[in-house]
Short mmCIF file of C-alpha atoms and ligand atoms in Angstrom, two decimals:
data_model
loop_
_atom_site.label_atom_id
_atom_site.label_comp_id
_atom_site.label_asym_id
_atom_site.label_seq_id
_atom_site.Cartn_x
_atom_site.Cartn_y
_atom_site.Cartn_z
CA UNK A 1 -87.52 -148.68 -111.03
CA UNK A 2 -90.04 -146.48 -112.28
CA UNK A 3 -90.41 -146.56 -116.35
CA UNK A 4 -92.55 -144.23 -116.94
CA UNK A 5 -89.74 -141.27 -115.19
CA UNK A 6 -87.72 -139.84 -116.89
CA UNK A 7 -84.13 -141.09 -117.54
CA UNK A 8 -81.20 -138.88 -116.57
CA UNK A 9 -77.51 -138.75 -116.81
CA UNK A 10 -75.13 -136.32 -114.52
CA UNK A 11 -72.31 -136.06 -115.61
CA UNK A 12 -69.61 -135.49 -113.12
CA UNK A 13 -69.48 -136.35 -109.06
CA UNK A 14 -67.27 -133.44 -108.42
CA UNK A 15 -69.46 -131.06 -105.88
CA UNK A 16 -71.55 -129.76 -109.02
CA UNK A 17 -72.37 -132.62 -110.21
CA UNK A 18 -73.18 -134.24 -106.80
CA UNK A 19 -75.28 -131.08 -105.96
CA UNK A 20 -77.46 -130.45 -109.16
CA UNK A 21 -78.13 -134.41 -108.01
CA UNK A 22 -79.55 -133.93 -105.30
CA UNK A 23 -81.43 -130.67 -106.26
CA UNK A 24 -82.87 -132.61 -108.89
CA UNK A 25 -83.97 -135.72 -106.77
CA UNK A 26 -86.12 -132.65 -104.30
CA UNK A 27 -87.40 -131.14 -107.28
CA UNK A 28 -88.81 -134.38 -109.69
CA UNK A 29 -91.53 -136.47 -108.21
CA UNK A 30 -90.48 -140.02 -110.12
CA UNK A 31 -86.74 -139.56 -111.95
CA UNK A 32 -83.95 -142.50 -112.76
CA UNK A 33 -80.86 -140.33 -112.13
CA UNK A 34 -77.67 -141.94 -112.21
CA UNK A 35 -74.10 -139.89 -111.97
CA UNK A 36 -71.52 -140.58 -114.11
CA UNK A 37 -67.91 -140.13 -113.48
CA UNK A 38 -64.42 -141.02 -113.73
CA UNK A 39 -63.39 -139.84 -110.35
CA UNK A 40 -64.45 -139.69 -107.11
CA UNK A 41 -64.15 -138.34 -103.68
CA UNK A 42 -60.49 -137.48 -102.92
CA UNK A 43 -59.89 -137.69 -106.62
CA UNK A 44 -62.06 -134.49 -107.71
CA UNK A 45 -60.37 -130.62 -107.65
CA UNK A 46 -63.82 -130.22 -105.34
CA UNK A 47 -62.08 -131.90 -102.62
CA UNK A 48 -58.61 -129.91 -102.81
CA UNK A 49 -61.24 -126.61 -102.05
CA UNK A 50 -61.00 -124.84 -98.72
CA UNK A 51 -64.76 -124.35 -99.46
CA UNK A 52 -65.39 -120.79 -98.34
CA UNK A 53 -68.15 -118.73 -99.61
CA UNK A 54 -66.53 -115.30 -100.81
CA UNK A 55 -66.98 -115.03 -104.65
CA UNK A 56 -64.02 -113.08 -105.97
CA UNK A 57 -64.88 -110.42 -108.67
CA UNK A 58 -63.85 -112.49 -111.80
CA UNK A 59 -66.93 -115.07 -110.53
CA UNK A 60 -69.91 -114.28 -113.28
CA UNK A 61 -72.67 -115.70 -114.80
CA UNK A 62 -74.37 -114.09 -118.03
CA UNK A 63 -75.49 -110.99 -116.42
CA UNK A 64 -75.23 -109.23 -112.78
CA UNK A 65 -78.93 -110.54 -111.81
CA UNK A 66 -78.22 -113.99 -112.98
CA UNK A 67 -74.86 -114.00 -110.66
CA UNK A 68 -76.63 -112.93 -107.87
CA UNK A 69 -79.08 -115.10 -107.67
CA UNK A 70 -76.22 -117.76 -108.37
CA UNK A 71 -74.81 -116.17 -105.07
CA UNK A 72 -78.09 -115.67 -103.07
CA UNK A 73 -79.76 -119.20 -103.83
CA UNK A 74 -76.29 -120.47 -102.74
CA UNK A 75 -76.34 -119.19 -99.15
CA UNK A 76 -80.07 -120.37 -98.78
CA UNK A 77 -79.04 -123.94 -99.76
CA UNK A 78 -75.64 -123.94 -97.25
CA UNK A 79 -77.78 -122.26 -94.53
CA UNK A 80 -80.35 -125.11 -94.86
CA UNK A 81 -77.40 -127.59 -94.00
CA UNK A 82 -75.93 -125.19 -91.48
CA UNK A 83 -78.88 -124.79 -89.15
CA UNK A 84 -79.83 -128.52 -89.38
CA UNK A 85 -78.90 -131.35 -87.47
CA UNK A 86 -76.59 -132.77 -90.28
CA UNK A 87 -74.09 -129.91 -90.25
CA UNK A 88 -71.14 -131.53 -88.99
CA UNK A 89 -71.51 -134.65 -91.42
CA UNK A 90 -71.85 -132.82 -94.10
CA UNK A 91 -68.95 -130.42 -93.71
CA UNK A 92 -70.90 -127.04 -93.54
CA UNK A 93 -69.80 -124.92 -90.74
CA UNK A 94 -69.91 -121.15 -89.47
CA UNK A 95 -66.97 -119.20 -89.56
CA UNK A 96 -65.91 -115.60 -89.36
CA UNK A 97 -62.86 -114.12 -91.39
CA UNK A 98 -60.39 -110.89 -91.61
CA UNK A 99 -59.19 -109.47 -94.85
CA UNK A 100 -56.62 -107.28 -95.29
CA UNK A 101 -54.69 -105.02 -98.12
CA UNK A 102 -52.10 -102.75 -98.45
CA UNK A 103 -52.50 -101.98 -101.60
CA UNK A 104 -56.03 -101.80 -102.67
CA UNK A 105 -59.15 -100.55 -100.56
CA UNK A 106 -61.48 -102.44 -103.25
CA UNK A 107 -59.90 -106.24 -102.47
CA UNK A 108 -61.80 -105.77 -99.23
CA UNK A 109 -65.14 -105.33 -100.27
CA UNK A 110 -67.22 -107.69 -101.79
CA UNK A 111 -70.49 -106.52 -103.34
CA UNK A 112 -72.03 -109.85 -103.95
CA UNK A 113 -72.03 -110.94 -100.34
CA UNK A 114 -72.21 -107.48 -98.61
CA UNK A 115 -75.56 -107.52 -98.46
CA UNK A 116 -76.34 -111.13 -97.95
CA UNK A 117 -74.20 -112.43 -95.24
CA UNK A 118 -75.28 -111.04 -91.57
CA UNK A 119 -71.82 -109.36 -90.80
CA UNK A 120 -69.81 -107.66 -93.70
CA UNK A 121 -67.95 -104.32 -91.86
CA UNK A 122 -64.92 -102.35 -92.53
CA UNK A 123 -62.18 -103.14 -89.64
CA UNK A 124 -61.40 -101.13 -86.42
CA UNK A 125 -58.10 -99.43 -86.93
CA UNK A 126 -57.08 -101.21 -83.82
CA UNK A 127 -58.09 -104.76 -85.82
CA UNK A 128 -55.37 -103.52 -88.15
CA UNK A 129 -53.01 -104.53 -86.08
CA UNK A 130 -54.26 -107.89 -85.62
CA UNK A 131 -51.82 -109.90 -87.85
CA UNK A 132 -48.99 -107.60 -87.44
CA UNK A 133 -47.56 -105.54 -90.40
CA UNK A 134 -48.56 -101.92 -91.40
CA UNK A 135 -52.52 -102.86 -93.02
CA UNK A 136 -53.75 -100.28 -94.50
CA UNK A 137 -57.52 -101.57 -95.56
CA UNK A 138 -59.74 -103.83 -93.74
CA UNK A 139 -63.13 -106.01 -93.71
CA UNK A 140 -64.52 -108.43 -91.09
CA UNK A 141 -67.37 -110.55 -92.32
CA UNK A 142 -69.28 -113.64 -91.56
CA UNK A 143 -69.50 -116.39 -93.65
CA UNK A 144 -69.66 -120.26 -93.97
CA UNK A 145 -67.32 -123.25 -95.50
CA UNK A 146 -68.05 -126.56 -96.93
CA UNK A 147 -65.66 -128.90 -96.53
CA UNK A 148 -65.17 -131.52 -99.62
CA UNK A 149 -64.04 -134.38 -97.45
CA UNK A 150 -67.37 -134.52 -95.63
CA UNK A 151 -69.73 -133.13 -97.96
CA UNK A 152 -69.16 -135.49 -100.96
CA UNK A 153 -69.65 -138.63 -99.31
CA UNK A 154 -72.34 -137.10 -97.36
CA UNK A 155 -74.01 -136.11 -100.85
CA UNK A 156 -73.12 -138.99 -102.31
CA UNK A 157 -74.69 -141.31 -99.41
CA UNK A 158 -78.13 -138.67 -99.76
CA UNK A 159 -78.05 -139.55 -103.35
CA UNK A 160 -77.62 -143.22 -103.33
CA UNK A 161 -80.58 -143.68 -100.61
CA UNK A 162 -82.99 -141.66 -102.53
CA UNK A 163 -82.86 -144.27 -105.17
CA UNK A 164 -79.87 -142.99 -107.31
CA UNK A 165 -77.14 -144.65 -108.88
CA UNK A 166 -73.30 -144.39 -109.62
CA UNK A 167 -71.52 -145.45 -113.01
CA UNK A 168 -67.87 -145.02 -112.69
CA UNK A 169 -66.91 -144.03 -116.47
CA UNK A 170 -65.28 -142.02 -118.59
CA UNK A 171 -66.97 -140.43 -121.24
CA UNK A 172 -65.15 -139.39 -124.35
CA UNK A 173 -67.87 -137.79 -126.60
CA UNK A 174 -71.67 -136.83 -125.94
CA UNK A 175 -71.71 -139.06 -128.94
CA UNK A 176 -71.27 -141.98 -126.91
CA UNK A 177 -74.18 -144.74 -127.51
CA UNK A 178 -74.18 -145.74 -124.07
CA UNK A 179 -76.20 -141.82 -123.65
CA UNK A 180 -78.51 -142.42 -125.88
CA UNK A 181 -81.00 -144.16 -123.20
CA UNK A 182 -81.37 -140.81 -121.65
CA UNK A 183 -84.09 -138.03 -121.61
CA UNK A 184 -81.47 -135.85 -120.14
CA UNK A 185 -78.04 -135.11 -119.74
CA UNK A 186 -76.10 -132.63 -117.30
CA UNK A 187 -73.01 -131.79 -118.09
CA UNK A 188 -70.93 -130.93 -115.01
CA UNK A 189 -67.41 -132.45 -116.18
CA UNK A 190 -65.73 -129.28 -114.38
CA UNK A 191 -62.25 -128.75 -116.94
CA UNK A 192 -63.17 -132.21 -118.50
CA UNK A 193 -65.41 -129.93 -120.49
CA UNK A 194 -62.53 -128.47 -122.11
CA UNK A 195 -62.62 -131.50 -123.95
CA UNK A 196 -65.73 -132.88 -123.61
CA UNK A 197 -67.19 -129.88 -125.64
CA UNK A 198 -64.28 -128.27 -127.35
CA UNK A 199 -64.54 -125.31 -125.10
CA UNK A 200 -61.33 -122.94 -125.21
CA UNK A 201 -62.54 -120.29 -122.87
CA UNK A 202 -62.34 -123.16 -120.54
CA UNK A 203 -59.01 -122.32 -119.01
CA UNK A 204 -57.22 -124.32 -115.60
CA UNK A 205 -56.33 -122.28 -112.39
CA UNK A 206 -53.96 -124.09 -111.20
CA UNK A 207 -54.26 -123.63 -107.12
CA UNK A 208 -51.87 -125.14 -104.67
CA UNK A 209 -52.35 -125.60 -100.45
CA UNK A 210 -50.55 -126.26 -97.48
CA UNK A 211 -52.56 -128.37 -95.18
CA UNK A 212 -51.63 -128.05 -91.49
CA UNK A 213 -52.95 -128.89 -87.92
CA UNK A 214 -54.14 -125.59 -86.22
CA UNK A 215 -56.80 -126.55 -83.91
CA UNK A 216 -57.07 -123.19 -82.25
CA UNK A 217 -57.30 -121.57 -85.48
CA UNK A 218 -61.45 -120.14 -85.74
CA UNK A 219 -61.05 -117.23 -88.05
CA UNK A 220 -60.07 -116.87 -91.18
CA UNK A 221 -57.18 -114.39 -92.84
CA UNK A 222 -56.97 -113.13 -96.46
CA UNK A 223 -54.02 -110.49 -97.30
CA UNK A 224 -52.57 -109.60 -100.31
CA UNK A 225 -50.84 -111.99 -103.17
CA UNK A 226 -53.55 -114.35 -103.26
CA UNK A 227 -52.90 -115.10 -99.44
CA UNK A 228 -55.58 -117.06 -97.27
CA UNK A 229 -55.53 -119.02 -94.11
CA UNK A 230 -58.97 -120.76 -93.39
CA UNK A 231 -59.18 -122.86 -90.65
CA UNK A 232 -61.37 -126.39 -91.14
CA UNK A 233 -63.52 -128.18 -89.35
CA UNK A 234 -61.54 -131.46 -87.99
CA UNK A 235 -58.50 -128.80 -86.46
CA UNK A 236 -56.73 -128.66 -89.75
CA UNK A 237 -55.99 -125.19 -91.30
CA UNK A 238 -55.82 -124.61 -95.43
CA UNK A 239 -53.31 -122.36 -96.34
CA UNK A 240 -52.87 -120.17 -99.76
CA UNK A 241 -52.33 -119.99 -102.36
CA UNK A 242 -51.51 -119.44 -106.20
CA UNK A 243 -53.33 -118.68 -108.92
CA UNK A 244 -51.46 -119.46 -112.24
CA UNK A 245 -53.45 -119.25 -115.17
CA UNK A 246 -53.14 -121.94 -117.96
CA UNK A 247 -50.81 -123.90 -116.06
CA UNK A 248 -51.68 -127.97 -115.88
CA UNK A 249 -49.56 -129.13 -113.65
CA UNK A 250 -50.75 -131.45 -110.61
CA UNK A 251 -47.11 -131.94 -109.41
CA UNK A 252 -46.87 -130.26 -105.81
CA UNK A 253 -44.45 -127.09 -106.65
CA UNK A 254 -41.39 -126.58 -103.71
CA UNK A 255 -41.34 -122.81 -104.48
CA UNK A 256 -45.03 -122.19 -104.48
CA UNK A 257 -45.35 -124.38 -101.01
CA UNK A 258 -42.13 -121.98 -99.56
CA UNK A 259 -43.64 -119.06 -100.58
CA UNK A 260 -47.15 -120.14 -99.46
CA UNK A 261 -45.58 -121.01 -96.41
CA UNK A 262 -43.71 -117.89 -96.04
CA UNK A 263 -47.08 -115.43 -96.69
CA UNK A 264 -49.13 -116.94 -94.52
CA UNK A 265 -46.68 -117.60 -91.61
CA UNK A 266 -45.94 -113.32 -91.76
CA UNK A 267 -49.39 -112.97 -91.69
CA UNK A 268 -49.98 -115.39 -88.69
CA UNK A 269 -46.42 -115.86 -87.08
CA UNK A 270 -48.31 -118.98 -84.81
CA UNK A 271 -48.85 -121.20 -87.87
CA UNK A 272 -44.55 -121.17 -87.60
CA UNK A 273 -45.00 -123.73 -84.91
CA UNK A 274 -47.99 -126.00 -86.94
CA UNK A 275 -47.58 -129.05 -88.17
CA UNK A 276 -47.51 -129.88 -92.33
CA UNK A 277 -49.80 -132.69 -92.93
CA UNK A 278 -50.52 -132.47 -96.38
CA UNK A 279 -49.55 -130.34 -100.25
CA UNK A 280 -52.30 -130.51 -102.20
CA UNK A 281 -52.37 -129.06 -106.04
CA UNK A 282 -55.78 -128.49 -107.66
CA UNK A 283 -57.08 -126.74 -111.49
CA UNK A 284 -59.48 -124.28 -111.13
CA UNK A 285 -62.16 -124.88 -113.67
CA UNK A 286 -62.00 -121.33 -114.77
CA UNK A 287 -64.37 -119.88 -117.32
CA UNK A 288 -66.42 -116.18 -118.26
CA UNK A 289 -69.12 -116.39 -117.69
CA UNK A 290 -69.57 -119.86 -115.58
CA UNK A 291 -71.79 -121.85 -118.29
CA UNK A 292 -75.66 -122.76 -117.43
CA UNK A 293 -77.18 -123.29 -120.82
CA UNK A 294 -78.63 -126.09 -122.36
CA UNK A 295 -77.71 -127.31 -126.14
CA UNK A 296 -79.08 -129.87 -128.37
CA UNK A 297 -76.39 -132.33 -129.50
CA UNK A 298 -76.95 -134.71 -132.22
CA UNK A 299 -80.26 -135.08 -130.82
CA UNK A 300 -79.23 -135.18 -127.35
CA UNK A 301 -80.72 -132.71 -124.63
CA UNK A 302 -77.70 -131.10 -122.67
CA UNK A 303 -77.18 -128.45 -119.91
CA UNK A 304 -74.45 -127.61 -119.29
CA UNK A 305 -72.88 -126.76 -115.79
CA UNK A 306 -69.44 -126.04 -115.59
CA UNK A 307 -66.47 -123.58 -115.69
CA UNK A 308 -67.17 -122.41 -111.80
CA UNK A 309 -62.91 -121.67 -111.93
CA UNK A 310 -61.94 -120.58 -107.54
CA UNK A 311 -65.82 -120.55 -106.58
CA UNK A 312 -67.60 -124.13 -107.54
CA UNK A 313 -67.90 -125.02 -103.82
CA UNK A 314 -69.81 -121.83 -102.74
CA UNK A 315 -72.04 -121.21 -105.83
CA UNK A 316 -72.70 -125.19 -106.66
CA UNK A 317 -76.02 -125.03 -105.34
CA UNK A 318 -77.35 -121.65 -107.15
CA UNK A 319 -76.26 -123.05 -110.39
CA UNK A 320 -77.52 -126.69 -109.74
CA UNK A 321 -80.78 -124.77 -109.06
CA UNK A 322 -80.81 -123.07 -112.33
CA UNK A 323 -79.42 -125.79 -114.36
CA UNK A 324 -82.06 -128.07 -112.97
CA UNK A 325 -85.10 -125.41 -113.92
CA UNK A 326 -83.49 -125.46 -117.29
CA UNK A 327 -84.02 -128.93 -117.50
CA UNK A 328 -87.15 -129.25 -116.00
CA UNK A 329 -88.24 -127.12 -118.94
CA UNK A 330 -86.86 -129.68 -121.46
CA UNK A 331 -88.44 -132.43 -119.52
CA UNK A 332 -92.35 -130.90 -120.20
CA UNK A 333 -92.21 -129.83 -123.68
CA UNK A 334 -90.64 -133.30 -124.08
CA UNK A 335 -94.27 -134.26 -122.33
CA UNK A 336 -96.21 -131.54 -124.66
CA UNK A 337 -94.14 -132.65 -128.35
CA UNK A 338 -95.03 -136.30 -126.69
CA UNK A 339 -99.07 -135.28 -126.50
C1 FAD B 401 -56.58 -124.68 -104.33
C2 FAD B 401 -58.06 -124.50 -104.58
C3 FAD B 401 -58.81 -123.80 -103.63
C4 FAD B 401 -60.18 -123.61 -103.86
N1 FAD B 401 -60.91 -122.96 -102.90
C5 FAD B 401 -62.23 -122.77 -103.09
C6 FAD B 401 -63.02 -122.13 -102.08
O1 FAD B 401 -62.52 -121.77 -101.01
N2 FAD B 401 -64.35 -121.95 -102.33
C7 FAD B 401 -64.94 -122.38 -103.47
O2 FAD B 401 -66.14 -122.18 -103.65
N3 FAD B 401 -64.21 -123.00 -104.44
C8 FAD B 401 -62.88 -123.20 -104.28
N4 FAD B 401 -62.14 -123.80 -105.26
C9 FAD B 401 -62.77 -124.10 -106.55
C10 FAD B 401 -63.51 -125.42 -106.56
O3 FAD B 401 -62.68 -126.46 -106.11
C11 FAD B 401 -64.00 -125.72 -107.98
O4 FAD B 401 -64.69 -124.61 -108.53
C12 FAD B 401 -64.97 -126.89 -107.95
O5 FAD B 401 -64.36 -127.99 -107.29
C13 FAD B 401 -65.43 -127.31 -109.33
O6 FAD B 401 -66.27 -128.43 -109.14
P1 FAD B 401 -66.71 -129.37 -110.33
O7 FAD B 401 -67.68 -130.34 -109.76
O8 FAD B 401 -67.13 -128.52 -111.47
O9 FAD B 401 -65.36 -130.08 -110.80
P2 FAD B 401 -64.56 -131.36 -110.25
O10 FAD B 401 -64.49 -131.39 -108.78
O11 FAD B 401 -63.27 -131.34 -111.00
O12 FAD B 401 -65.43 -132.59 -110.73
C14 FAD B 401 -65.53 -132.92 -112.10
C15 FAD B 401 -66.14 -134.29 -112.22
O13 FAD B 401 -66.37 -134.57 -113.60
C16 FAD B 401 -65.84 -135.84 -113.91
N5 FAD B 401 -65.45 -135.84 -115.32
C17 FAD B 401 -64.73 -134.92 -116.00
N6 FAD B 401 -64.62 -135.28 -117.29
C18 FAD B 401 -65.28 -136.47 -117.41
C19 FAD B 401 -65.51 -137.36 -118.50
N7 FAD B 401 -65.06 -137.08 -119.74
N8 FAD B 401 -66.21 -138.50 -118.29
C20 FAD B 401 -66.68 -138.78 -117.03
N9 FAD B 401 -66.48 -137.97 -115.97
C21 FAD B 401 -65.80 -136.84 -116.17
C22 FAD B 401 -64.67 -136.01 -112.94
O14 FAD B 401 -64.34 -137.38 -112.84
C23 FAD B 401 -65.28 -135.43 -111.68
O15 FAD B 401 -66.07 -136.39 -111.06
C24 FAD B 401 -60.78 -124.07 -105.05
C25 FAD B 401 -60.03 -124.79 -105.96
C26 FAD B 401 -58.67 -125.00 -105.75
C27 FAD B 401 -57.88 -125.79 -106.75
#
């Protein structure tokens, strides 16, 4: 171990917390990072995520340049995975998707992306008639998912070989002596925040899936009422979803599975004929704007990371990178006070 680097905590090994790890460990020369966390893995809301990268419009950061670049620095980091070697392990693949409306031409366009990702097109009106009922608005794009169950571990593994270490914890309060050793602290507790720092425009989106073996499945679906089908890279299919806001339940919900079920079986009859292999219930982390700011706590050095609500897997990287310039400007006036 280095003493003379810089001591820093993460806090959180949900797919921020993993990420702004291992942004920071490619950005600081000599750094004692160690994440810590109370859950893990299969444990986080991270790994409930489908993982695709379409923000929806209620994903914002302080202003419409600082969400963008959220969104662009994103794709660079995902495309870096995609076009590598290490794809598959890590969960990142390429993957195509429909969405469709009846009722609103403006669900099918998506500003943020239009311009970055290399296909983003209204639909044929013959691809209308793709999944069936009377469609009346239409976009094809192209895209790319990360899957939770690969890329954690993957992360996780990156982390731990670079030289960086995992304390499984809770914390209560950023009072807590045990953070006083640290330079640094990132603060990417997801809806632990809520408590963590008091924080009542933290709110839980509660989300719930159908998982289901689809193997032939290679595009994805959205239609209307919160409706997606998104097909995964090991042959098995997330379908969706709900949205209820406030809601803290983690008890799988028999009405919200039938009516998942029903939605996205009208909108793909063949997924009649799949078979169920897991419900899965997740809370959203939901928050206006997503917060990337750093604070000074009873003499700690914070920045915060957290509050990503339906769109933590696909923006984790651009806010990783911007929390960890934040911090990199603590960590030299720390230097320049220490001159
Ligand atoms: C059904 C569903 C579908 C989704 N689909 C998508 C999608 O397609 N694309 C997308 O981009 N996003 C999607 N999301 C959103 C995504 O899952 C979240 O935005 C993301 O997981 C948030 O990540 P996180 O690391 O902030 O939080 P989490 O994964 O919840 O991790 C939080 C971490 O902080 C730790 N922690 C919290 N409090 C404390 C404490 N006091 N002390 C110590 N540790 C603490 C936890 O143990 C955990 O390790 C979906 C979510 C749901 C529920």
């Amino acid at each position: 171990m280095d003493r003379s680097a810089p001591k820093i905590a993460i806090l959180g090994a949900g797919v921020v917390g993993l990420t702004v790890a291992d942004i920071l460990q490619n950005h600081l020369n000599k750094a004692n990072i160690t994440i810590i966390a109370d859950r893990f893995k299969e444990d986080t809301t991270s790994s409930v995520a489908a993982g695709i990268f379409r923000p929806g419009t209620s994903f914002r950061g302080a202003t419409r340049e600082i969400t963008q670049k959220w969104v662009d620095d994103s794709w660079l980091y995902w495309q870096d995975i995609l076009k590598s070697a290490e794809s598959s392990n890590a969960g990142v693949m390429a993957l195509s998707s429909y969405i469709f409306s009846k009722e609103n031409y403006h669900v099918t366009r998506n500003p943020l992306i239009e311009n970055l990702v290399p296909i983003y097109r209204p639909v044929e009106d013959e691809e209308l008639k793709i999944c069936g009922s009377d469609w009346k608005y239409g976009s094809y794009f192209s895209t790319v998912k990360t899957g939770c169950d690969r890329y954690l571990p993957w992360v996780e593994k990156r982390f731990i070989a670079k030289g960086g270490k995992i304390v499984n914890r809770k914390i209560d309060s950023f009072t807590d002596t045990s953070l006083r050793q640290y330079d640094l602290v990132f603060n990417c507790t997801g809806l632990g925040a809520k408590y963590l720092c008091n924080d009542y425009d933290l709110v839980p989106l509660r989300g719930q899936i159908i998982k289901v073996k689809a193997p032939w499945l290679k595009t994805a679906f959205y239609g209307d009422y919160d409706t997606y089908i998104i097909p995964g890279l090991d042959g098995v299919a997330t379908l969706g979803g709900v949205r209820q806001y406030d809601s803290y339940s983690l008890e799988v919900c028999k009405h919200d599975a039938a009516a998942i079920w029903e939605r996205c079986c009208q909108l793909l009859p063949a997924l009649r004929k799949a078979e169920i292999v897991a419900h899965k219930v997740g809370l959203r982390p939901h928050r206006v704007p997503v917060r990337v700011e750093p604070e000074l706590i009873g003499g700690l050095k914070v920045v915060h990371c957290y509050g990503h609500g339906g769109y933590g897997v696909m923006c984790a990287p651009g806010t990783a990178l911007h929390a960890v310039k934040i911090g990199q400007d603590i960590l030299k006036s720390n230097v320049r006070n220490k001159l």
